[in-house]
Amino acid sequence: MWDVQGKLLVDLEPEGKVFVVIDLSGSSSEGSSENEERVFRQRLGPRKRQGAVRRRVHQGRLRKTGLPVSSLHLCGP
């Protein structure tokens, strides 16, 4: 059970206990006011596909017929 000062005693399995102390400082609204508008700064350089995932479709040829075949096949009717 939690104590008023943010202290907790946790029972561990199969045996043992852990004493946890949580000390919060400051507040979630500290440093910003409700009336203040958000200011967005422009980036200094181009991002050049930052975080982009490159995908390649693998293709082959079906025997001598020359029909393209994708490496992804669906199974079933």
mmCIF file of C-alpha atoms in Angstrom:
data_model
loop_
_atom_site.group_PDB
_atom_site.id
_atom_site.type_symbol
_atom_site.label_atom_id
_atom_site.label_comp_id
_atom_site.label_asym_id
_atom_site.label_seq_id
_atom_site.Cartn_x
_atom_site.Cartn_y
_atom_site.Cartn_z
ATOM 1 C CA MET A 1 0.000 0.000 0.000
ATOM 2 C CA TRP A 2 1.143 3.547 -0.749
ATOM 3 C CA ASP A 3 2.209 5.767 2.093
ATOM 4 C CA VAL A 4 1.375 9.499 2.160
ATOM 5 C CA GLN A 5 5.013 10.413 1.401
ATOM 6 C CA GLY A 6 5.227 8.231 -1.760
ATOM 7 C CA LYS A 7 6.722 5.138 -0.154
ATOM 8 C CA LEU A 8 5.702 1.607 -1.139
ATOM 9 C CA LEU A 9 6.616 -1.875 0.062
ATOM 10 C CA VAL A 10 6.175 -4.488 -2.715
ATOM 11 C CA ASP A 11 6.060 -8.235 -2.072
ATOM 12 C CA LEU A 12 8.092 -10.252 -4.591
ATOM 13 C CA GLU A 13 7.422 -13.809 -5.765
ATOM 14 C CA PRO A 14 8.463 -16.409 -4.706
ATOM 15 C CA GLU A 15 9.905 -14.512 -1.740
ATOM 16 C CA GLY A 16 11.311 -11.137 -0.782
ATOM 17 C CA LYS A 17 10.244 -7.517 -0.609
ATOM 18 C CA VAL A 18 11.284 -4.257 -2.293
ATOM 19 C CA PHE A 19 10.948 -0.837 -0.698
ATOM 20 C CA VAL A 20 10.185 1.883 -3.304
ATOM 21 C CA VAL A 21 10.393 5.635 -2.639
ATOM 22 C CA ILE A 22 9.112 8.107 -5.260
ATOM 23 C CA ASP A 23 10.071 11.761 -4.850
ATOM 24 C CA LEU A 24 8.589 14.184 -7.393
ATOM 25 C CA SER A 25 9.929 17.713 -7.688
ATOM 26 C CA GLY A 26 8.446 20.564 -9.680
ATOM 27 C CA SER A 27 5.103 20.380 -11.449
ATOM 28 C CA SER A 28 3.832 19.379 -14.871
ATOM 29 C CA SER A 29 2.856 22.964 -15.709
ATOM 30 C CA GLU A 30 6.154 24.463 -14.565
ATOM 31 C CA GLY A 31 7.914 26.533 -17.238
ATOM 32 C CA SER A 32 4.880 27.089 -19.458
ATOM 33 C CA SER A 33 1.807 29.226 -19.053
ATOM 34 C CA GLU A 34 -1.661 28.539 -20.435
ATOM 35 C CA ASN A 35 -1.806 31.824 -22.383
ATOM 36 C CA GLU A 36 1.581 31.376 -24.050
ATOM 37 C CA GLU A 37 1.513 30.443 -27.756
ATOM 38 C CA ARG A 38 3.711 27.673 -29.087
ATOM 39 C CA VAL A 39 6.517 28.828 -31.350
ATOM 40 C CA PHE A 40 7.716 26.494 -34.102
ATOM 41 C CA ARG A 41 11.275 26.917 -35.309
ATOM 42 C CA GLN A 42 12.238 26.164 -38.880
ATOM 43 C CA ARG A 43 14.764 23.387 -39.439
ATOM 44 C CA LEU A 44 18.242 24.409 -40.535
ATOM 45 C CA GLY A 45 18.743 21.828 -43.289
ATOM 46 C CA PRO A 46 16.889 19.338 -45.445
ATOM 47 C CA ARG A 47 15.852 16.156 -43.668
ATOM 48 C CA LYS A 48 16.792 13.837 -46.570
ATOM 49 C CA ARG A 49 14.413 10.923 -45.905
ATOM 50 C CA GLN A 50 15.038 10.927 -42.181
ATOM 51 C CA GLY A 51 13.234 7.960 -40.687
ATOM 52 C CA ALA A 52 12.042 6.679 -44.061
ATOM 53 C CA VAL A 53 11.849 2.967 -44.728
ATOM 54 C CA ARG A 54 13.097 1.851 -48.108
ATOM 55 C CA ARG A 55 11.304 -1.085 -49.665
ATOM 56 C CA ARG A 56 12.320 -3.124 -52.658
ATOM 57 C CA VAL A 57 10.045 -5.411 -54.633
ATOM 58 C CA HIS A 58 11.908 -8.571 -55.549
ATOM 59 C CA GLN A 59 10.942 -9.921 -58.934
ATOM 60 C CA GLY A 60 12.054 -12.860 -60.980
ATOM 61 C CA ARG A 61 11.200 -14.596 -64.246
ATOM 62 C CA LEU A 62 8.984 -17.674 -64.481
ATOM 63 C CA ARG A 63 11.050 -20.279 -66.343
ATOM 64 C CA LYS A 64 11.482 -19.554 -70.043
ATOM 65 C CA THR A 65 8.100 -17.888 -70.558
ATOM 66 C CA GLY A 66 9.385 -14.517 -69.376
ATOM 67 C CA LEU A 67 6.385 -13.790 -67.155
ATOM 68 C CA PRO A 68 7.290 -11.646 -64.138
ATOM 69 C CA VAL A 69 6.776 -13.303 -60.753
ATOM 70 C CA SER A 70 6.756 -11.493 -57.436
ATOM 71 C CA SER A 71 8.530 -13.070 -54.489
ATOM 72 C CA LEU A 72 5.389 -12.608 -52.371
ATOM 73 C CA HIS A 73 2.893 -15.411 -53.001
ATOM 74 C CA LEU A 74 -0.618 -15.850 -51.648
ATOM 75 C CA CYS A 75 -1.522 -19.357 -50.506
ATOM 76 C CA GLY A 76 -5.005 -20.834 -50.617
ATOM 77 C CA PRO A 77 -8.064 -20.559 -52.844
#
